[in-house]
Coordinates of C-alpha atoms in Angstrom, one line a residue:
M22 CA 16.9 -2.8 -7.3
A23 CA 14.3 -0.9 -9.4
V24 CA 11.7 0.9 -7.8
P25 CA 8.1 0.4 -9.0
W26 CA 6.7 3.2 -11.0
W27 CA 4.0 4.1 -8.5
G28 CA 6.9 4.9 -6.0
Q29 CA 9.4 6.6 -8.4
C30 CA 8.0 10.2 -7.7
R31 CA 9.5 11.4 -4.4
R32 CA 8.3 14.7 -3.2
S33 CA 11.1 17.3 -3.2
G34 CA 9.5 20.7 -2.4
T35 CA 7.2 21.6 -5.3
S36 CA 9.2 19.8 -8.0
F37 CA 8.6 16.0 -9.0
T38 CA 10.1 13.6 -11.4
C39 CA 7.9 11.1 -13.3
T40 CA 8.7 7.9 -15.3
S41 CA 8.3 8.3 -19.1
L42 CA 5.6 5.7 -19.1
F43 CA 3.1 8.1 -17.3
E44 CA 2.6 11.7 -18.2
T45 CA 0.2 12.6 -15.3
A46 CA 1.1 13.0 -11.7
W47 CA -0.7 13.9 -8.6
C48 CA 1.7 16.0 -6.5
F49 CA 1.1 16.1 -2.6
S50 CA 3.3 19.0 -1.9
R51 CA 2.3 22.2 -0.2
P52 CA 0.7 25.0 -2.2
S53 CA 3.1 27.3 -4.2
S54 CA 3.6 29.3 -7.3
A55 CA 5.3 26.4 -8.9
S56 CA 2.3 24.0 -8.5
A57 CA 0.1 26.7 -9.9
S58 CA 2.0 26.5 -13.2
C59 CA 1.0 22.9 -13.5
L60 CA -2.7 23.5 -13.5
G61 CA -3.2 23.8 -17.3
R62 CA -6.9 23.7 -18.1
T63 CA -7.8 23.0 -14.5
S64 CA -7.2 26.7 -13.8
R65 CA -10.9 27.5 -14.8
R66 CA -13.2 28.8 -12.1
S67 CA -14.5 26.2 -9.6
W68 CA -17.7 27.1 -7.9
S69 CA -18.1 26.6 -4.2
H70 CA -21.4 25.7 -2.5
S71 CA -22.5 29.1 -1.4
E72 CA -20.4 32.2 -2.8
G73 CA -18.6 30.9 -5.7
R74 CA -15.3 30.7 -4.0
Q75 CA -12.6 28.4 -5.3
A76 CA -13.4 24.9 -4.4
E77 CA -10.2 22.8 -3.4
L78 CA -9.5 19.4 -2.3
S79 CA -9.2 18.2 1.2
T80 CA -6.2 16.2 2.1
P81 CA -7.1 12.5 2.7
I82 CA -5.8 10.3 5.5
K83 CA -2.4 9.1 4.4
P84 CA -1.4 5.5 5.0
K85 CA 1.6 4.6 7.2
G86 CA 3.5 2.9 4.3
S87 CA 5.7 4.5 1.8
I88 CA 3.0 6.5 -0.1
P89 CA 3.1 9.6 2.3
D90 CA 6.6 10.3 1.3
Y91 CA 5.8 10.0 -2.4
C92 CA 4.3 12.1 -5.1
L93 CA 2.3 9.2 -6.7
C94 CA 2.6 8.8 -10.5
F95 CA 0.2 6.3 -11.6
L96 CA -2.1 7.5 -14.2
S97 CA -1.2 8.0 -18.0
R98 CA -3.1 10.3 -20.3
Q99 CA -5.9 7.9 -20.9
F100 CA -7.0 8.0 -17.2
L101 CA -6.7 11.7 -16.2
G102 CA -7.2 13.6 -19.6
S103 CA -5.2 15.2 -22.2
S104 CA -2.8 17.3 -20.1
P105 CA -0.4 16.7 -17.3
R106 CA -1.8 18.3 -14.1
C107 CA -0.6 18.9 -10.6
Y108 CA -2.5 20.6 -7.8
S109 CA -2.4 21.1 -4.2
C110 CA -4.9 20.1 -1.6
R111 CA -6.8 22.5 0.9
N112 CA -10.0 22.4 2.7
L113 CA -13.0 21.2 0.5
H114 CA -16.0 23.5 0.5
S115 CA -17.6 25.6 3.3
D116 CA -20.9 23.7 3.7
A117 CA -20.7 21.2 6.6
K118 CA -23.6 19.1 5.5
L119 CA -24.0 18.0 1.8
K120 CA -27.0 16.8 0.2
D121 CA -27.9 13.1 0.5
P122 CA -27.8 11.6 -3.0
F123 CA -30.3 8.8 -2.3
T124 CA -32.8 11.2 -1.0
L125 CA -32.6 13.6 -4.0
A126 CA -32.6 10.8 -6.5
Q127 CA -35.4 8.7 -4.8
K128 CA -38.3 10.3 -6.8
D129 CA -36.6 9.6 -10.1
L130 CA -35.5 6.0 -9.2
K131 CA -38.8 5.1 -7.7
S132 CA -40.2 3.7 -11.0
L133 CA -36.7 2.6 -12.3
Y134 CA -37.3 -1.2 -12.0
D135 CA -40.8 -1.1 -13.1
D136 CA -39.7 0.7 -16.3
I137 CA -37.0 -1.9 -16.8
R138 CA -39.5 -4.8 -16.3
K139 CA -41.7 -3.1 -19.1
E140 CA -38.7 -3.0 -21.5
L141 CA -38.1 -6.7 -20.8
F142 CA -41.7 -7.7 -21.5
V143 CA -41.8 -11.1 -23.3
S144 CA -44.5 -13.6 -23.6
K145 CA -42.2 -16.6 -22.7
E146 CA -42.6 -17.1 -19.0
E147 CA -39.4 -18.5 -18.2
L148 CA -37.4 -16.0 -20.1
K149 CA -39.3 -13.2 -18.5
F150 CA -38.7 -14.7 -15.0
L151 CA -34.9 -14.9 -15.7
C152 CA -34.7 -11.4 -17.0
D153 CA -36.7 -10.0 -14.0
Y154 CA -34.6 -12.1 -11.5
Y155 CA -32.2 -9.2 -10.5
F156 CA -34.4 -6.3 -11.2
D157 CA -36.3 -6.9 -7.8
G158 CA -35.5 -3.3 -6.5
K159 CA -33.0 -4.7 -4.0
G160 CA -30.0 -3.6 -5.8
K161 CA -27.9 -0.5 -4.9
A162 CA -28.8 1.4 -8.1
I163 CA -25.7 3.4 -7.8
R164 CA -25.3 3.9 -11.5
P165 CA -28.6 5.2 -12.4
M166 CA -28.5 7.3 -9.1
I167 CA -25.4 9.0 -10.5
V168 CA -26.7 9.5 -13.8
V169 CA -29.9 11.1 -12.5
L170 CA -28.0 13.5 -10.3
M171 CA -25.6 14.3 -12.9
A172 CA -28.4 15.1 -15.5
R173 CA -30.1 17.3 -12.9
A174 CA -26.8 19.2 -12.1
L175 CA -25.9 19.6 -15.8
N176 CA -29.4 20.9 -16.6
I177 CA -29.1 23.6 -13.8
H178 CA -25.7 24.4 -15.0
S179 CA -27.1 24.9 -18.5
N180 CA -29.7 27.4 -17.3
R181 CA -32.5 24.9 -17.5
S182 CA -34.9 23.6 -14.9
G183 CA -33.6 20.7 -13.0
D184 CA -36.3 18.3 -14.4
L185 CA -34.9 15.2 -16.2
L186 CA -35.5 15.2 -20.0
P187 CA -37.1 12.0 -21.2
G188 CA -33.8 10.8 -22.7
Q189 CA -31.9 11.4 -19.7
R190 CA -34.3 9.2 -17.6
A191 CA -33.9 6.5 -20.4
I192 CA -30.1 6.7 -20.1
A193 CA -30.3 6.1 -16.3
M194 CA -32.5 3.0 -17.0
I195 CA -30.2 1.8 -19.7
S196 CA -27.1 2.1 -17.5
E197 CA -28.8 -0.3 -15.0
M198 CA -29.7 -2.6 -17.6
I199 CA -26.3 -2.9 -19.2
H200 CA -24.7 -3.3 -15.7
T201 CA -27.0 -6.2 -14.8
A202 CA -26.5 -7.9 -18.1
S203 CA -22.7 -7.7 -17.6
L204 CA -23.2 -9.3 -14.1
V205 CA -25.2 -12.2 -15.5
H206 CA -22.5 -12.7 -18.1
D207 CA -19.7 -12.4 -15.5
D208 CA -21.2 -15.0 -13.2
V209 CA -21.2 -17.5 -16.2
I210 CA -17.5 -16.7 -16.9
D211 CA -16.4 -16.9 -13.2
G212 CA -18.7 -19.9 -12.2
S213 CA -20.1 -17.7 -9.3
D214 CA -23.0 -19.2 -7.3
R215 CA -23.9 -16.0 -5.3
R216 CA -24.9 -12.4 -6.5
R217 CA -26.7 -9.7 -4.5
G218 CA -27.3 -12.1 -1.7
K219 CA -29.1 -14.8 -3.6
T220 CA -28.3 -17.6 -5.9
T221 CA -27.0 -16.6 -9.4
I222 CA -29.1 -17.3 -12.6
N223 CA -26.4 -19.7 -13.9
E224 CA -26.6 -21.7 -10.7
I225 CA -30.4 -22.1 -11.0
W226 CA -31.1 -22.3 -14.7
G227 CA -27.7 -23.2 -16.1
E228 CA -25.1 -21.3 -18.2
K229 CA -26.8 -21.5 -21.6
K230 CA -30.0 -19.9 -20.2
A231 CA -28.1 -17.3 -18.2
I232 CA -26.1 -16.3 -21.4
L233 CA -29.3 -15.9 -23.3
A234 CA -30.9 -13.9 -20.4
G235 CA -28.0 -11.6 -20.4
D236 CA -28.1 -11.1 -24.3
F237 CA -31.9 -10.4 -24.0
I238 CA -31.4 -7.7 -21.4
L239 CA -28.6 -6.1 -23.5
S240 CA -30.8 -6.3 -26.6
A241 CA -33.7 -4.5 -24.8
A242 CA -31.2 -1.9 -23.5
S243 CA -30.1 -1.4 -27.3
M244 CA -33.6 -0.9 -28.3
A245 CA -34.2 1.6 -25.5
L246 CA -31.1 3.4 -26.6
A247 CA -32.1 3.6 -30.2
R248 CA -35.5 5.2 -29.3
I249 CA -33.5 8.2 -27.8
G250 CA -32.8 9.2 -31.3
N251 CA -29.4 10.9 -30.8
I252 CA -26.6 9.2 -32.8
T253 CA -23.9 10.8 -30.6
V254 CA -25.5 9.2 -27.4
V255 CA -25.8 6.0 -29.1
K256 CA -22.1 5.9 -30.1
V257 CA -21.0 7.0 -26.4
L258 CA -23.0 4.1 -24.8
S259 CA -22.1 1.6 -27.5
Q260 CA -18.5 2.3 -26.4
V261 CA -19.5 0.9 -22.9
I262 CA -20.3 -2.6 -24.3
E263 CA -17.1 -2.8 -26.2
D264 CA -15.2 -1.8 -23.1
L265 CA -16.9 -4.4 -21.1
V266 CA -15.7 -7.1 -23.4
R267 CA -12.3 -5.8 -23.8
G268 CA -12.0 -5.5 -20.0
E269 CA -13.0 -9.0 -19.6
F270 CA -10.3 -10.1 -22.0
M271 CA -7.9 -8.1 -20.1
Q272 CA -8.9 -9.8 -16.8
L273 CA -8.1 -13.1 -18.4
G274 CA -4.4 -12.1 -18.9
S275 CA -1.7 -10.9 -16.7
K276 CA 1.7 -8.8 -17.0
E277 CA 5.2 -10.0 -16.1
N278 CA 6.5 -6.4 -15.5
E279 CA 5.5 -4.8 -12.4
N280 CA 5.0 -1.5 -13.8
E281 CA 2.8 -2.9 -16.7
R282 CA 0.8 -5.0 -14.3
F283 CA -0.5 -2.0 -12.3
K284 CA -1.3 -0.1 -15.4
H285 CA -3.1 -3.2 -16.8
Y286 CA -5.1 -3.4 -13.7
L287 CA -6.2 0.2 -13.8
E288 CA -7.1 0.1 -17.5
K289 CA -9.1 -3.1 -16.9
T290 CA -10.8 -1.4 -13.8
F291 CA -11.8 1.4 -16.1
K292 CA -13.2 -0.7 -18.9
K293 CA -15.1 -3.1 -16.7
T294 CA -16.4 -0.7 -14.1
A295 CA -15.7 2.9 -14.7
S296 CA -16.5 3.2 -18.4
L297 CA -20.2 2.6 -17.9
I298 CA -20.5 5.4 -15.3
A299 CA -18.4 7.7 -17.4
N300 CA -20.0 7.3 -20.6
S301 CA -23.5 7.4 -19.1
C302 CA -22.7 10.8 -17.4
K303 CA -21.3 12.1 -20.7
A304 CA -24.4 10.7 -22.6
V305 CA -26.9 12.9 -20.4
S306 CA -24.7 15.9 -20.8
I307 CA -24.8 15.6 -24.5
L308 CA -28.6 15.9 -24.5
V309 CA -28.5 19.2 -22.6
N310 CA -25.1 20.9 -23.6
S311 CA -23.0 20.9 -26.7
D312 CA -20.0 22.3 -24.9
P313 CA -17.2 19.7 -25.0
E314 CA -15.7 20.9 -21.7
V315 CA -19.0 20.5 -19.9
Q316 CA -19.2 16.9 -21.4
E317 CA -15.6 16.3 -20.3
I318 CA -16.5 17.3 -16.7
A319 CA -19.3 14.7 -16.6
F320 CA -17.1 12.0 -18.2
Q321 CA -14.3 12.7 -15.7
Y322 CA -16.4 12.7 -12.7
G323 CA -18.0 9.4 -13.6
K324 CA -14.6 7.8 -14.6
N325 CA -12.9 8.8 -11.3
V326 CA -15.8 7.7 -9.1
G327 CA -16.1 4.6 -11.0
I328 CA -12.4 3.6 -10.5
A329 CA -12.7 4.6 -6.9
F330 CA -15.8 2.5 -6.4
Q331 CA -14.0 -0.6 -7.8
L332 CA -10.8 0.0 -5.8
V333 CA -12.9 -0.1 -2.6
D334 CA -14.7 -3.2 -3.9
D335 CA -11.4 -4.9 -4.2
V336 CA -10.5 -4.0 -0.7
L337 CA -13.9 -5.2 0.6
D338 CA -13.0 -8.6 -0.9
F339 CA -10.5 -8.9 1.8
T340 CA -12.2 -7.1 4.6
S341 CA -15.7 -7.9 4.5
G342 CA -17.5 -11.2 5.0
A343 CA -19.7 -12.9 2.6
S344 CA -22.9 -12.0 4.4
Q345 CA -22.0 -8.2 3.9
L346 CA -20.9 -8.5 0.3
G347 CA -23.8 -10.8 -0.8
K348 CA -21.1 -12.9 -2.5
P349 CA -18.1 -15.1 -1.3
S350 CA -15.1 -13.1 0.2
A351 CA -11.7 -13.7 -1.4
A352 CA -13.4 -14.4 -4.6
D353 CA -10.8 -12.5 -6.7
L354 CA -8.0 -14.6 -5.4
R355 CA -9.9 -17.7 -6.0
L356 CA -10.4 -16.6 -9.7
G357 CA -6.7 -15.9 -10.0
L358 CA -7.1 -12.2 -10.0
A359 CA -4.4 -9.8 -8.5
T360 CA -6.2 -6.7 -7.5
G361 CA -4.8 -3.4 -5.8
P362 CA -4.3 -4.8 -2.3
V363 CA -2.2 -7.8 -3.7
L364 CA -0.3 -5.7 -6.2
F365 CA 0.7 -3.1 -3.4
A366 CA 1.7 -6.1 -1.1
C367 CA 3.8 -7.5 -3.8
Q368 CA 6.1 -4.5 -3.3
Q369 CA 6.9 -5.6 0.3
F370 CA 6.5 -9.4 -0.3
P371 CA 8.2 -10.3 -3.7
E372 CA 7.2 -13.9 -3.2
L373 CA 3.8 -12.8 -4.3
H374 CA 5.1 -12.2 -7.7
A375 CA 5.3 -16.1 -8.7
M376 CA 1.8 -16.5 -7.2
I377 CA 0.4 -13.7 -9.4
M378 CA 1.9 -15.1 -12.5
R379 CA 0.5 -18.5 -12.0
R380 CA -2.7 -16.8 -11.0
F381 CA -2.8 -18.4 -7.4
S382 CA -3.5 -21.8 -8.9
S383 CA -1.0 -23.9 -6.8
K384 CA -2.1 -25.5 -3.6
G385 CA -2.1 -23.0 -0.7
D386 CA -1.6 -19.9 -2.9
V387 CA -4.9 -18.3 -2.1
D388 CA -4.4 -18.8 1.7
R389 CA -0.9 -17.5 1.5
A390 CA -1.6 -14.4 -0.7
W391 CA -4.5 -13.6 1.9
E392 CA -1.9 -13.7 4.7
Y393 CA 0.6 -11.5 2.8
V394 CA -2.2 -9.0 2.0
L395 CA -4.2 -9.0 5.4
Q396 CA -2.8 -11.0 8.3
V397 CA -0.2 -9.9 10.8
R398 CA 2.7 -12.3 11.4
P399 CA 5.2 -12.1 14.4
M400 CA 8.7 -11.6 13.4
G401 CA 10.2 -12.8 16.6
T402 CA 11.4 -9.6 18.0
R403 CA 10.0 -8.4 21.3
R404 CA 9.6 -5.1 23.0
A405 CA 8.5 -4.7 26.7
V406 CA 6.3 -1.7 27.3
R407 CA 5.5 -0.7 31.0
S408 CA 2.2 0.9 31.9
R409 CA 0.9 2.0 35.3
T410 CA -0.8 -1.3 36.0
L411 CA 1.1 -4.0 34.0
R412 CA 4.0 -4.9 31.9
V413 CA 3.2 -6.0 28.3
T414 CA 5.4 -7.6 25.7
F415 CA 4.6 -7.0 22.2
H416 CA 5.7 -8.8 19.1
F417 CA 6.9 -6.6 16.2
L418 CA 4.4 -7.5 13.4
L419 CA 5.1 -7.5 9.7
Q420 CA 2.1 -6.6 7.7
S421 CA 1.4 -5.7 4.2
D422 CA -0.3 -2.1 3.8
G423 CA -1.8 -3.2 0.4
V424 CA -5.3 -2.6 1.9
E425 CA -4.3 0.8 3.3
Q426 CA -2.5 2.0 0.2
T427 CA -5.6 0.9 -2.1
N428 CA -7.9 2.9 0.2
Y429 CA -5.6 5.8 -0.2
L430 CA -5.5 5.4 -4.0
A431 CA -9.4 5.4 -4.0
Q432 CA -9.2 8.7 -2.1
R433 CA -7.1 10.3 -4.8
Y434 CA -9.6 9.2 -7.4
C435 CA -12.4 10.7 -5.4
Q436 CA -10.5 13.9 -5.0
E437 CA -10.2 14.1 -8.7
A438 CA -13.9 13.5 -9.2
I439 CA -14.6 16.4 -6.8
R440 CA -12.3 18.7 -8.5
H441 CA -14.2 18.1 -11.8
I442 CA -17.8 18.4 -10.5
S443 CA -16.9 21.5 -8.6
L444 CA -16.5 23.2 -12.0
L445 CA -20.3 23.1 -12.3
R446 CA -22.8 25.7 -11.1
P447 CA -23.8 25.2 -7.6
S448 CA -26.8 23.0 -7.0
A449 CA -28.2 20.4 -4.5
E450 CA -27.5 17.7 -7.2
R451 CA -24.0 18.8 -7.6
D452 CA -23.5 18.8 -3.8
A453 CA -25.0 15.3 -3.7
L454 CA -22.4 14.1 -6.2
I455 CA -19.7 15.4 -4.0
R456 CA -21.3 13.7 -1.1
L457 CA -21.4 10.5 -3.0
T458 CA -17.7 10.3 -3.1
E459 CA -17.6 10.1 0.6
M460 CA -20.1 7.3 0.7
V461 CA -18.1 5.4 -2.0
L462 CA -15.1 5.5 0.3
A463 CA -17.0 4.7 3.5
R464 CA -19.1 1.7 2.1
D465 CA -18.6 -1.8 3.6
K466 CA -20.6 -3.7 1.1

């Protein structure tokens, strides 16, 4: 029986084997001279928080399933850069307390939604109300916060003051506008009735007006982008809109082959979620530093944090209630989408394969898939365990570790993000971006 590609790299000392489909691997073996030879471009100096010591990644908590015994091979060149890389994990950074990203970015984000509403000014009252609907200051504003912190960190790295350039501030605003417009359109495509804890635009005003509102927000973002006056920045952020559309088309399809299916999922995740963060980070770097390597650091941080963010979001669809998420739980299954937890669970429960291919459209598919991913089921075998006070009989339970493995995968992406951002000169903003990776992994909504 063929082993899925993400389980084909078994650890053996410091060597590893990877399928031909994927050229990049993350190797979880102990440090050695052999692993150092795999570093390639990553051998450049990494700054620590205080004394410029080498910043290395901490080992995450490993799941109980098969992944701890594996060297995960799951990313192609398009996800982790142009050259194969292998590195070992040690302790991360000497400072016990990192800067809080929300506190550092608060001043710059304070007027964000006011600035957006000014961009969306229009005389027609109803259109203005639709466009302002989600810009009420109650969103997480994760994307503009990352852009602001990245811009300040890059400015300091480039021997400037940490103050934002006007173009960098505009990119932070544009990133939130593009994101919100994509949510409005997504809700129309998915027929969603809840978003950010309130009724969606399409549910209140109908699909036609919702589509027009999303289009208007995108047009206002495009106008603001043009005013920056940098053709390279325009090209980089235009790529985001293309990726959003291509990602949505990818979401409409599925793959028969298990290996191709996971690759398809990760690529779709990049295009729909991570591309906006990655390219926005790259855009602010372009305005302050012409070094392609510095621009790549910004892009790679945004990409890896973005993918990790979506992986955690896919987990929360199974583990958090609707009141926490601000939208219905199990929404992805009901839309026919097989996300990370389901794809990992399919390794243990092949019966999920048929459900995935028919996009959970048969009666009872959603409930059964939910059980396979999340719910424990008695296997009928019993074992007696005696304690000092009582004798307890336990069932052996069979449970998918799809959620656990998806969380572990998100940890690996966050480690990669930290590895890249640690190449920048020490600053409070850089440290806050490192702290942000912990917050991405720990979030519950």
